[in-house]
Coordinates of C-alpha atoms and ligand atoms in Angstrom, one line a residue:
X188 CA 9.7 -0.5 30.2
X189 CA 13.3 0.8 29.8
X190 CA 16.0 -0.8 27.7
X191 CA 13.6 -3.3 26.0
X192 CA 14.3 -4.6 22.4
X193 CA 12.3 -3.4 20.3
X194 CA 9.9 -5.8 18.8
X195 CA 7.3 -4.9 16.9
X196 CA 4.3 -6.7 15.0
X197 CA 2.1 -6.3 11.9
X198 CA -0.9 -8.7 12.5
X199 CA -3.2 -9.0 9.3
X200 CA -6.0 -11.5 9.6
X201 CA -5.7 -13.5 6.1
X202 CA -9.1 -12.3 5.5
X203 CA -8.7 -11.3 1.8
X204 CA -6.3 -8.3 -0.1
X205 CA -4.7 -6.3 1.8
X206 CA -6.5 -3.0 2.1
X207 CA -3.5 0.1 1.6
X208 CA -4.3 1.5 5.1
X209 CA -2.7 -1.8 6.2
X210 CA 0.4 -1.3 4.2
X211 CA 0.7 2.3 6.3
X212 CA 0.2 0.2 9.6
X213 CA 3.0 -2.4 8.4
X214 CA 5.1 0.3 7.4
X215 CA 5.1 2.5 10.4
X216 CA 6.0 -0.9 12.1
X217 CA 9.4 -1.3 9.4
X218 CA 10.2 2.1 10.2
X219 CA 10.3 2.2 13.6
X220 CA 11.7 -1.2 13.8
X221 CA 14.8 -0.1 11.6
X222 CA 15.4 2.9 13.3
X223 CA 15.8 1.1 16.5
X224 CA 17.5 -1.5 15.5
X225 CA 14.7 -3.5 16.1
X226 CA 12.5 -7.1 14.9
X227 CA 10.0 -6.6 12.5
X228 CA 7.5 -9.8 12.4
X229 CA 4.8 -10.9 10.7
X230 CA 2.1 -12.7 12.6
X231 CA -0.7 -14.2 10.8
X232 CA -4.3 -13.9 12.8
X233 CA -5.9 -16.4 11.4
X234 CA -8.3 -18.6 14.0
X235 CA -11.1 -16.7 12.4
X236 CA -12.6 -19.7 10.5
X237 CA -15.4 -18.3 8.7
X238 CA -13.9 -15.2 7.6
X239 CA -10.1 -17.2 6.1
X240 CA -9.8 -16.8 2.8
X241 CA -7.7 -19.5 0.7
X242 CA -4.3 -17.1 -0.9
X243 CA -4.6 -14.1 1.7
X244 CA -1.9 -15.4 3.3
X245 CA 0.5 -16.0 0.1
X246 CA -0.6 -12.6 -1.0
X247 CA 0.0 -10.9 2.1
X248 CA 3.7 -12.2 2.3
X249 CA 4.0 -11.2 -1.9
X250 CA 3.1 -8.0 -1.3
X251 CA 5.6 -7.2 1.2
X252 CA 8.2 -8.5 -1.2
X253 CA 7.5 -6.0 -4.0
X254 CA 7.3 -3.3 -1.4
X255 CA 10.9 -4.1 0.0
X256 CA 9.2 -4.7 3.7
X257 CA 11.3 -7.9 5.1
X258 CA 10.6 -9.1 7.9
X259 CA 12.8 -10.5 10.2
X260 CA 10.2 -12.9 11.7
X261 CA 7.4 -14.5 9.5
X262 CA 5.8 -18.3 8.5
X263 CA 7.7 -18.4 5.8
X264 CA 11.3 -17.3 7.0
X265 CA 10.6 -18.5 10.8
X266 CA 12.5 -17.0 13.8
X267 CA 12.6 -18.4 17.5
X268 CA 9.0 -16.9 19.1
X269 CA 7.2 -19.4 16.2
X270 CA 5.0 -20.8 14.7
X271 CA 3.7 -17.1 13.3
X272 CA 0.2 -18.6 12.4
X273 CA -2.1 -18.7 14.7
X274 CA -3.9 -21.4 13.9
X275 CA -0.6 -23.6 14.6
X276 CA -0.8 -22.4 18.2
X277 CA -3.9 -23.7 19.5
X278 CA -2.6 -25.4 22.6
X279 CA -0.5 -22.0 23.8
X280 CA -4.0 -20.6 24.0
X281 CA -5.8 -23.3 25.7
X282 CA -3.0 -22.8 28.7
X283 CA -4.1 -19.6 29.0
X284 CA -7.5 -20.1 28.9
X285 CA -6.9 -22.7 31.4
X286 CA -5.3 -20.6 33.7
X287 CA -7.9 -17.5 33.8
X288 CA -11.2 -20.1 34.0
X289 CA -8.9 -21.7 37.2
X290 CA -7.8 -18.1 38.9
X291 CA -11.8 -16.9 38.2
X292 CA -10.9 -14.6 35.9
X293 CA -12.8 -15.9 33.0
X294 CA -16.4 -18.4 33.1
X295 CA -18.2 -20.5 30.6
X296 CA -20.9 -19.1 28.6
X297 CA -23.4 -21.6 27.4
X298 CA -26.1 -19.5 25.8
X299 CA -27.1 -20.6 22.1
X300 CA -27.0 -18.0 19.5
X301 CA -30.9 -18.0 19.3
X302 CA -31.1 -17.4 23.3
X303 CA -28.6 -14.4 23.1
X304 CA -31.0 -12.9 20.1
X305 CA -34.0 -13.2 21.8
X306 CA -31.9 -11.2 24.8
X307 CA -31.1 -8.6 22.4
X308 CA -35.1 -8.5 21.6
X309 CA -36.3 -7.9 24.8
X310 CA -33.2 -5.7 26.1
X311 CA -32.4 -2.2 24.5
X312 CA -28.4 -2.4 23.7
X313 CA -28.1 -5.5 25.4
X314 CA -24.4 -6.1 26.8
X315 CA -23.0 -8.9 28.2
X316 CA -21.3 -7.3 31.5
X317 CA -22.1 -7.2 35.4
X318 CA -25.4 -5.5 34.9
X319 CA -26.7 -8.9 32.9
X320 CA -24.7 -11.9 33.1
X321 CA -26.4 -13.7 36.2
X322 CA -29.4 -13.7 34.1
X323 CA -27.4 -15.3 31.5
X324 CA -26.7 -19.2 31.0
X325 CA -23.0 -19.5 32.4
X326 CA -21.0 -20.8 35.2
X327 CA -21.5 -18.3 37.1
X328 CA -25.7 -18.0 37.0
X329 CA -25.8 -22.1 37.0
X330 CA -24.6 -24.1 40.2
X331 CA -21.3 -26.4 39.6
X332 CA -23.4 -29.7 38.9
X333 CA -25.3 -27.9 36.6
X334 CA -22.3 -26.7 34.8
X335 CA -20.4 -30.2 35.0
X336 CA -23.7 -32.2 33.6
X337 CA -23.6 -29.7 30.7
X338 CA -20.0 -30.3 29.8
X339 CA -20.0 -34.2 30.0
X340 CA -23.0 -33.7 27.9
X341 CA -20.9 -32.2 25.4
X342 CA -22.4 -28.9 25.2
X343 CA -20.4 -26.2 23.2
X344 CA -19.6 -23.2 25.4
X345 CA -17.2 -20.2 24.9
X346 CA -14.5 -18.3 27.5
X347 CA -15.9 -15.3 28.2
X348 CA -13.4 -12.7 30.2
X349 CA -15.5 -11.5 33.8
X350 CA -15.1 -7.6 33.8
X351 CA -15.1 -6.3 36.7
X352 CA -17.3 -2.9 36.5
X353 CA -16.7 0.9 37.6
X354 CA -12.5 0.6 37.3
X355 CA -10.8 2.3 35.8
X356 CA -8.7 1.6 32.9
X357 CA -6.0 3.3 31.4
X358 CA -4.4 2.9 27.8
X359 CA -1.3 5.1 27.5
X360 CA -1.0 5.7 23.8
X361 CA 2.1 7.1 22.6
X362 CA 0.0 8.9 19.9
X363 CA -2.9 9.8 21.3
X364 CA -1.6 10.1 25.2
X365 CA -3.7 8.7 28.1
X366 CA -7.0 7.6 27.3
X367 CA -9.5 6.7 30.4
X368 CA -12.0 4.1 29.9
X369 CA -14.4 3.1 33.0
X370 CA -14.2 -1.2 32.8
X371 CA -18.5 -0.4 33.3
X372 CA -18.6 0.1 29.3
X373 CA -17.0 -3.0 28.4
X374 CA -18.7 -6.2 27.8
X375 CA -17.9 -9.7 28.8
X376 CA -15.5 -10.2 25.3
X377 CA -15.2 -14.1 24.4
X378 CA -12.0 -15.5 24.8
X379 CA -12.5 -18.7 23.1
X380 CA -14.7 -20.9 21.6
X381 CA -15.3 -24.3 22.2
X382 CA -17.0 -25.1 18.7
X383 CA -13.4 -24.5 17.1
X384 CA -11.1 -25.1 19.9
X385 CA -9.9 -21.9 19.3
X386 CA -9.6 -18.6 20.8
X387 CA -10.7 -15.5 19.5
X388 CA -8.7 -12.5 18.1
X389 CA -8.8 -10.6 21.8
X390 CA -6.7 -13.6 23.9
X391 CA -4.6 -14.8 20.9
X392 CA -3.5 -11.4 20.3
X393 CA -2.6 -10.5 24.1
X394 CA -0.8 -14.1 24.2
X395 CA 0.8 -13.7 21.3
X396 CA 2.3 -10.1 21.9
X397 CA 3.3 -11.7 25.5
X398 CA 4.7 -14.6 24.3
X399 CA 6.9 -13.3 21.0
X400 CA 8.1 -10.1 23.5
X401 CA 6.7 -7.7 21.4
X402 CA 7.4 -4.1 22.6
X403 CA 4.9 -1.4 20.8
X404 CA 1.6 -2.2 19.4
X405 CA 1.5 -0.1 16.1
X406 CA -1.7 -0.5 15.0
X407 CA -4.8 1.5 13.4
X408 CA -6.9 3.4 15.0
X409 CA -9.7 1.3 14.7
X410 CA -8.2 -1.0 17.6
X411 CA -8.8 1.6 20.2
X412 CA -11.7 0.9 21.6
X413 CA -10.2 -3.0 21.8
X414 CA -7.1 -1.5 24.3
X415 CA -9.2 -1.1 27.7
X416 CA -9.8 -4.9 27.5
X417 CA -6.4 -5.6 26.1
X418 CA -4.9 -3.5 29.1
X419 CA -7.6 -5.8 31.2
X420 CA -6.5 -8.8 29.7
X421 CA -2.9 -8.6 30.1
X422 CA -3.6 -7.5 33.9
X423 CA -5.6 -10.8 34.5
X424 CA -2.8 -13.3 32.5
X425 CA -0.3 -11.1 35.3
X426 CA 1.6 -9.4 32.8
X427 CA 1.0 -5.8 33.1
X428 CA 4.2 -5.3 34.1
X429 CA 5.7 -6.2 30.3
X430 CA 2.6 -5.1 28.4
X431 CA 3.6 -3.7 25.6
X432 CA 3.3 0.5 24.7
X433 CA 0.3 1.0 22.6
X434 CA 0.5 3.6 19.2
X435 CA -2.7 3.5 17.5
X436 CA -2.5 5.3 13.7
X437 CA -5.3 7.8 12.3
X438 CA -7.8 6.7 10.5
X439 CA -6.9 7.0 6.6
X440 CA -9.8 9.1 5.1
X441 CA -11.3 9.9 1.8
X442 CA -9.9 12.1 -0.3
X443 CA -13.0 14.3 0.1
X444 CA -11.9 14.5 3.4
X445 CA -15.0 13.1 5.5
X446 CA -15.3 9.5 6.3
X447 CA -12.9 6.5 6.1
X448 CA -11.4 6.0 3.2
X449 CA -13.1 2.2 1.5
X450 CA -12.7 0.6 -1.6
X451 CA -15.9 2.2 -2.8
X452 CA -14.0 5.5 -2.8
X453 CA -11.0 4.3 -5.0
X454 CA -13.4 2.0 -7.2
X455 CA -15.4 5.4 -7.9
X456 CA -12.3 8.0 -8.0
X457 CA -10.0 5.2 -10.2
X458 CA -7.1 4.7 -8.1
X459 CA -5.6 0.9 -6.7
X460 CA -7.0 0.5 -3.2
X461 CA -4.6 -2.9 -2.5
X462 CA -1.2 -3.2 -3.2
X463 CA -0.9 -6.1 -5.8
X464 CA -3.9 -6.8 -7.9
X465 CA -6.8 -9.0 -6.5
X466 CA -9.1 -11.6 -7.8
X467 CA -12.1 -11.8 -4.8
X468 CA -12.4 -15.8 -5.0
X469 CA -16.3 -15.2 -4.2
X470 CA -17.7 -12.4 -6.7
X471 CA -14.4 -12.9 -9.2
X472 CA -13.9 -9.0 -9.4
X473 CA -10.2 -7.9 -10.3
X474 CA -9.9 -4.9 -8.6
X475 CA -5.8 -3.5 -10.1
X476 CA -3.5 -2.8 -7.8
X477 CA -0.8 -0.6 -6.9
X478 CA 1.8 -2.7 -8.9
X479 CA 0.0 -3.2 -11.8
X480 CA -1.0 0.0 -12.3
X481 CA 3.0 1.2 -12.5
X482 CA 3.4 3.0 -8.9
X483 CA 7.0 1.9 -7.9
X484 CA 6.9 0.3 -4.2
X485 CA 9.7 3.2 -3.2
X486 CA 7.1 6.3 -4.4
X487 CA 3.8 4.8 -3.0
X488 CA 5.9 4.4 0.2
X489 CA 6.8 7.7 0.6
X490 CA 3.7 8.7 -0.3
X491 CA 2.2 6.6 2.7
X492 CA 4.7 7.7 5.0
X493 CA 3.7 10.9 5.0
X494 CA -0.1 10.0 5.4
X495 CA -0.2 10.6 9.2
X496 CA 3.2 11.7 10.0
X497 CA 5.5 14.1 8.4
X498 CA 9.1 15.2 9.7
X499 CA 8.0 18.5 11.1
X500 CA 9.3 20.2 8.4
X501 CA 7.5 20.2 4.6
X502 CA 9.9 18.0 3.1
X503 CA 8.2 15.2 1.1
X504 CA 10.6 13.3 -1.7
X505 CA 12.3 11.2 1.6
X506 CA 14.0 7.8 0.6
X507 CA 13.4 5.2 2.5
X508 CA 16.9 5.8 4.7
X509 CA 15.6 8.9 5.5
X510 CA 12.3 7.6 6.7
X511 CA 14.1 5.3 8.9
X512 CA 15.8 8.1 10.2
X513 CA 13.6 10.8 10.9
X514 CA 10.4 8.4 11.7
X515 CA 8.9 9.4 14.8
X516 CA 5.8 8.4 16.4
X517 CA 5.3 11.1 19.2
X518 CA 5.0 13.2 15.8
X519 CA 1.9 11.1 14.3
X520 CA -1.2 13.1 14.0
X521 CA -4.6 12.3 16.1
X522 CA -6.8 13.6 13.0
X523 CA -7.4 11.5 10.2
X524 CA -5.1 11.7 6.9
X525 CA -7.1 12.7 3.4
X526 CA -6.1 10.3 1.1
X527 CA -5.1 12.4 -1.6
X528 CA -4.2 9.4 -4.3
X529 CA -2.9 12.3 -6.8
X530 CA -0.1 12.7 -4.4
X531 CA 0.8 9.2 -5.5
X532 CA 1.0 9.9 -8.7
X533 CA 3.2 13.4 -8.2
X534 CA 5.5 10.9 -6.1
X535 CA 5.6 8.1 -8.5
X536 CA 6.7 11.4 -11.3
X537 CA 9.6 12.0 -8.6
X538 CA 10.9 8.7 -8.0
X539 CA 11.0 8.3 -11.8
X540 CA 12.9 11.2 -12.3
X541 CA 15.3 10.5 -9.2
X542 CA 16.1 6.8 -11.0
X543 CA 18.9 6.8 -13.7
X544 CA 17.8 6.9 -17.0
X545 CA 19.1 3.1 -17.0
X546 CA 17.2 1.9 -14.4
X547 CA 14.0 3.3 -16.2
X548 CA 15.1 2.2 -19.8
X549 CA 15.0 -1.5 -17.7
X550 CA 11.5 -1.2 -16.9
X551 CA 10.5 0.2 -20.2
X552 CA 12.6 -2.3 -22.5
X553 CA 9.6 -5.6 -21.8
X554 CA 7.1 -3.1 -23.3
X555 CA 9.1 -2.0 -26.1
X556 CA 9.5 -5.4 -26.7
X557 CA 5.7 -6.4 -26.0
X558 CA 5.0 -3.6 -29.2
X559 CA 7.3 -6.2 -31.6
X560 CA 10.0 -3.8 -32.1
X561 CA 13.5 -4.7 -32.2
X562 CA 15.8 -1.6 -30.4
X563 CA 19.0 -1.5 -29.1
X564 CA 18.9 -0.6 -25.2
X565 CA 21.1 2.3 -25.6
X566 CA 18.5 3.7 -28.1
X567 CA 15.5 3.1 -25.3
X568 CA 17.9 4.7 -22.4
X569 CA 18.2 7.8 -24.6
X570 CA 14.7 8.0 -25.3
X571 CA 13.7 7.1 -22.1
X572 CA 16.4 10.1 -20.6
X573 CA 14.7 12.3 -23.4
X574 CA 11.1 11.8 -22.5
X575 CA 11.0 10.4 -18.4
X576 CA 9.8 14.1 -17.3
X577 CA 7.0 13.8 -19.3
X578 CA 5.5 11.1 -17.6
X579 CA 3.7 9.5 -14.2
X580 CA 4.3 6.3 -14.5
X581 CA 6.5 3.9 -17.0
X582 CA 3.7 2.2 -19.4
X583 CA 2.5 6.2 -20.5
X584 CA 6.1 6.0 -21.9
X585 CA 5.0 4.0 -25.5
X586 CA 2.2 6.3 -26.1
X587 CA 4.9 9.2 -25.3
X588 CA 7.7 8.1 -27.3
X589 CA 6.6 5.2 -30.1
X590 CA 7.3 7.6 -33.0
X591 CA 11.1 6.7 -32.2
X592 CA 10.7 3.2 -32.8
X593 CA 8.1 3.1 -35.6
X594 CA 7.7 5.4 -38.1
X595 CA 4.6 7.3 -39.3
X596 CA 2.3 5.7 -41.6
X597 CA -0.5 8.4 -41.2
X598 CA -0.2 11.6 -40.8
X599 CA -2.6 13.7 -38.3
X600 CA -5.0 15.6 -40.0
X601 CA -5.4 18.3 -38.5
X602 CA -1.4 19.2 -37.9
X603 CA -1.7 18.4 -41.7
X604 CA -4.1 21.0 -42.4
X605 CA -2.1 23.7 -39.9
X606 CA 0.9 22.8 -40.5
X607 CA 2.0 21.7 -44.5
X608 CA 1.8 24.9 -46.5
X609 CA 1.8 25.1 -50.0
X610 CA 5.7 25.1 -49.9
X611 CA 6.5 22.9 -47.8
X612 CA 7.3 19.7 -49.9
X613 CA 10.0 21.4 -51.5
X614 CA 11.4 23.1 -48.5
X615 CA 11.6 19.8 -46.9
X616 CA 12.9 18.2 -50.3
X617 CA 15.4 21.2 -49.7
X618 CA 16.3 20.4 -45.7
X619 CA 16.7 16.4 -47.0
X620 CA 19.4 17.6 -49.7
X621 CA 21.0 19.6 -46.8
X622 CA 20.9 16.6 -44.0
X623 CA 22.1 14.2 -46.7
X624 CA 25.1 16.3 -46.5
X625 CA 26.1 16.5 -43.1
X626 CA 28.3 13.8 -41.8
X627 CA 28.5 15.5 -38.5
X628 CA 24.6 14.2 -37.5
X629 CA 24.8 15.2 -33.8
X630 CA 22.5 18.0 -32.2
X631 CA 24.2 21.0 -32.1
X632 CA 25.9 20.4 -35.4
X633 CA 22.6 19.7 -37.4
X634 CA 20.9 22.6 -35.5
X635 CA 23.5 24.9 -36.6
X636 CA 24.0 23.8 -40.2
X637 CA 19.8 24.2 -40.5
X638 CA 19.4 27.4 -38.8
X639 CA 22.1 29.0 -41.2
X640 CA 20.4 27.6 -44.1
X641 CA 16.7 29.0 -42.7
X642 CA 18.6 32.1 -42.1
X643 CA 20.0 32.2 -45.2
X644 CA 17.2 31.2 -47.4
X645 CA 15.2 33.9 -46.1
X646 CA 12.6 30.7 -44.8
X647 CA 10.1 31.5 -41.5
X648 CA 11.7 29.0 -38.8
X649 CA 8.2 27.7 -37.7
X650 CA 7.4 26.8 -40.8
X651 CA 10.6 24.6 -41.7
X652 CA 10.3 23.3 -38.4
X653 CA 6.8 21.9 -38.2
X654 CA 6.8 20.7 -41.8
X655 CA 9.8 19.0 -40.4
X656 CA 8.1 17.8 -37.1
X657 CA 5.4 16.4 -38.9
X658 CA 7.2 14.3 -41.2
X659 CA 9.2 12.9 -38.2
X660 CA 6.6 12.1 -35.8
X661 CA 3.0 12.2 -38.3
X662 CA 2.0 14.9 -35.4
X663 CA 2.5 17.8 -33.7
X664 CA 4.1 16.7 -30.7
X665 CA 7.3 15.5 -29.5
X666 CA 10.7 17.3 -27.8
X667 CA 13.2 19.3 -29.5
X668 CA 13.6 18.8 -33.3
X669 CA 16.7 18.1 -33.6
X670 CA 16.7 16.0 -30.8
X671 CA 14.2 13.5 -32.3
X672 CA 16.2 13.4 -36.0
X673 CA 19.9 12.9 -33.9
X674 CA 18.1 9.8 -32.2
X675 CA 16.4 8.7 -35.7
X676 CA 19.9 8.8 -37.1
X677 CA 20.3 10.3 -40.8
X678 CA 19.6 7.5 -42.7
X679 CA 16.0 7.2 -41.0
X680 CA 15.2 11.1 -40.8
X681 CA 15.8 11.2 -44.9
X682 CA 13.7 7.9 -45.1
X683 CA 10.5 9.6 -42.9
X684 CA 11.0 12.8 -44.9
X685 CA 10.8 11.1 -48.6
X686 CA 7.7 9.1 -47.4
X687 CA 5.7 12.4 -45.9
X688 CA 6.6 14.1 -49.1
X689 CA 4.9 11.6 -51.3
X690 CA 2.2 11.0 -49.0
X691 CA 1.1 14.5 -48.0
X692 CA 1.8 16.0 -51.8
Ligands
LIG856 N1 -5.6 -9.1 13.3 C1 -5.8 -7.7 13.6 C2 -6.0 -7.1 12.2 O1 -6.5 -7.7 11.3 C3 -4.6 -7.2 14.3 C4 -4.9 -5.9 15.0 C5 -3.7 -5.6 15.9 O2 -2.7 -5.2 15.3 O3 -3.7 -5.8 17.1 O4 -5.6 -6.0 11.9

């Protein structure tokens, strides 16, 4: 259909986290929404009973709040196609259901679990289709009095949709092009369910995406083999004409490469398989997510973006307004994407680097805090400018940098051992003299007055230098000397010095 609004849907079932691969489906949806100028909704698929689990719902709709995903339709902010839960929409469905029992395009099924287990005893890949159903116990095997006697009886009974077998069926994918199905391989799908009063994922789904005018199905690829009776579905409600243009995403594999990526993999390889941490009501496992293990929502999004679509060229670091401009589905790929979770991390690196030094120092100012030290912010912006490329992701920063905010007490043995010589507490008692006497404390001007005096002295520079370290930051690490003894300030530097002196004499 030409000149349609884009509308498009991400349809989570609240059946627990939300894996990542979801978050890829959702945001695929954003982008192509944005760049359309388009609706973005959230739908809620819950008439699953058994499998609803308490806080999905509430986490689903968090998680899309630290990610920056708003939608423009959802339960909580509402819109005009409403209510966005399914389980508030059980009378839309029965109409439905109503109509395709009435046209003949749908029976009752009355066979009891037990009876359809002991069919799949007897018969090898049993299938509820053409080839068994009069065999069944349905309204189409059992004569109309029959059928009456067992409804005023009160017997429960599903929907189940009557496919008619050897047509074909096409799904037009815009990813994957035209596939061809032959209607003989589907089965007779239930529609609803009688025991509930509710429908089943198949019709709310179709009724749903009629009824909220949604445009393109984005969805993963694991919904393929649902479109034949989708296509069926929306050609027995009479709305093939407005069915909406399917796009079904690859399959997000492990990092090895073979097989679908699970939480097994990032359990066993150590990286966030949800997007906000997770407490599974039932077992009580945490399992850390994505947030809480530092990533910033703008990194792991690019970083997703890219996992099944890239913009033809091999440009990576893409802000979100350039993903919303260049997003394309025609130029999704078919073939699974490797779920290289180190790439997350490189992008996380990136984004940090691309933030100002401010907007970094804000993020790491709670954990200076958290460590009881008292620092002015315009200290933790210049450390945090000083020491941002040497990290992945902002809590590494303490370990990185602490030696600015708390001085040595210890001194590493080893860097001891290498690194104070036999003259070194009275070259450094030497160097404090000097510092003492420069008013002048910034970087260049301390870095000249000391390299003269080395020079002068006759002194080896790497020895003055990592005595000098070493009394600074107790180790051997750290950036640029004098870089470390501008941001100490004199007072501090001569302080560390005298205390290394009489510690390591
Ligand atoms: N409720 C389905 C899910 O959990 C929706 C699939 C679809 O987008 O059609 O993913």
């Amino acid at each position: 259909m030409t000149n349609r609004k884009v509308r498009v849907r991400f349809a989570p079932s609240p059946t627990g986290a939300l894996h990542i691969g979801g978050v890829r489906t959702a945001l695929y949806n954003y982008l192509f929404a944005r760049q359309q100028g388009g609706d973005f909704i959230l739908r809620i698929e819950d008439t699953d009973s058994n499998r609803f689990v308490p806080g999905a719902e509430a986490y689903i709709e968090e998680a899309f709040r630290w990610l920056g995903l708003p939608f423009d339709e959802s339960p909580s902010v509402g819109g005009s196609y409403g209510p966005y839960r399914q389980s508030e929409r059980r009378a839309v469905y029965k109409e439905y259901v109503d109509k395709l029992l009435c046209e003949g395009k749908a029976y009752l099924a009355f066979d009891t679990p037990e009876e359809l287990e002991a069919k799949r005893a007897v018969v090898p890949n049993f299938q509820y289709d053409a080839s068994t159903r009069m065999q069944m116990r349905n309204s189409l095997s059992l004569s109309q009095q029959q059928t009456r006697e067992l409804l005023e009886a009160g017997t429960q009974y599903v929907v189940r949709i009557l496919i008619t077998p050897n047509q074909e069926v096409r799904v037009n994918d815009l990813i994957r092009g035209e596939v061809v199905v032959n209607s003989s391989v589907l089965d007779d799908k239930v529609l609803y369910k009688s025991a509930d009063a509710l429908p089943t994922y198949h019709l709310a789904n179709i009724v749903d995406d009629h009824l909220m005018e949604i445009s393109h199905v984005i969805r993963g690829e694991e919904w393929l083999p649902s479109a034949p009776l989708h296509v069926l579905l929306y050609r027995a409600l009479g709305w093939e004409e407005s069915m909406p243009a399917f796009a079904h995403l690859p399959l997000l594999l492990k990092p090895e490469g073979n097989g679908k990526l699970s939480k097994r993999d990032a359990d066993r390889l150590g990286f966030p398989i949800f997007p906000l941490s997770w407490t599974d009501p039932k077992t009580g496992e945490t399992s850390v997510g994505y947030r809480q293990a530092g990533y910033l929502p703008e990194a792991l999004l690019n970083f997703l973006a890219l996992l099944g679509w890239n913009p033809g060229n091999d440009q990576e670091l893409m802000p979100m307004s350039e993903l919303i401009a260049q997003f394309n589905l025609a130029h999704c790929s078919r073939s699974g994407a490797k779920f290289a979770y180190q790439k997350a991390v490189w992008f996380n690196h990136e984004y940090l680097l691309m933030m100002s030094d401010e907007a970094v120092a804000r993020l790491f100012a709670p954990i200076v805090a958290e460590q009881g030290v008292t620092a002015s912010f315009e200290k933790i912006k210049t450390v945090t400018g000083m020491m941002k490329n040497r990290i992945n992701f902002v809590h590494e920063l303490w370990e990185t940098c602490s030696f600015f905010f708390v001085a040595p007490t210890t001194y590493d043995e080893k860097t001891v051992q290498k690194r104070w010589k036999a003259e070194s507490p009275a070259q450094m008692t030497e160097l404090m003299e000097l510092l003492a006497g420069i008013d002048d404390f910034s970087i260049e001007n301390q870095e000249r007055i000391v390299m003269a005096w080395i020079a002068d002295k006759g002194y080896h520079t790497g020895t003055i230098m990592n005595a000098f370290r070493l009394t600074l930051v107790g180790e051997g690490k750290g950036p640029h000397m004098f870089d470390i003894s501008w941001v100490l300030g004199r007072e501090e530097t001569l302080a560390r010095m005298q205390r290394a002196i009489d510690v390591l004499k």
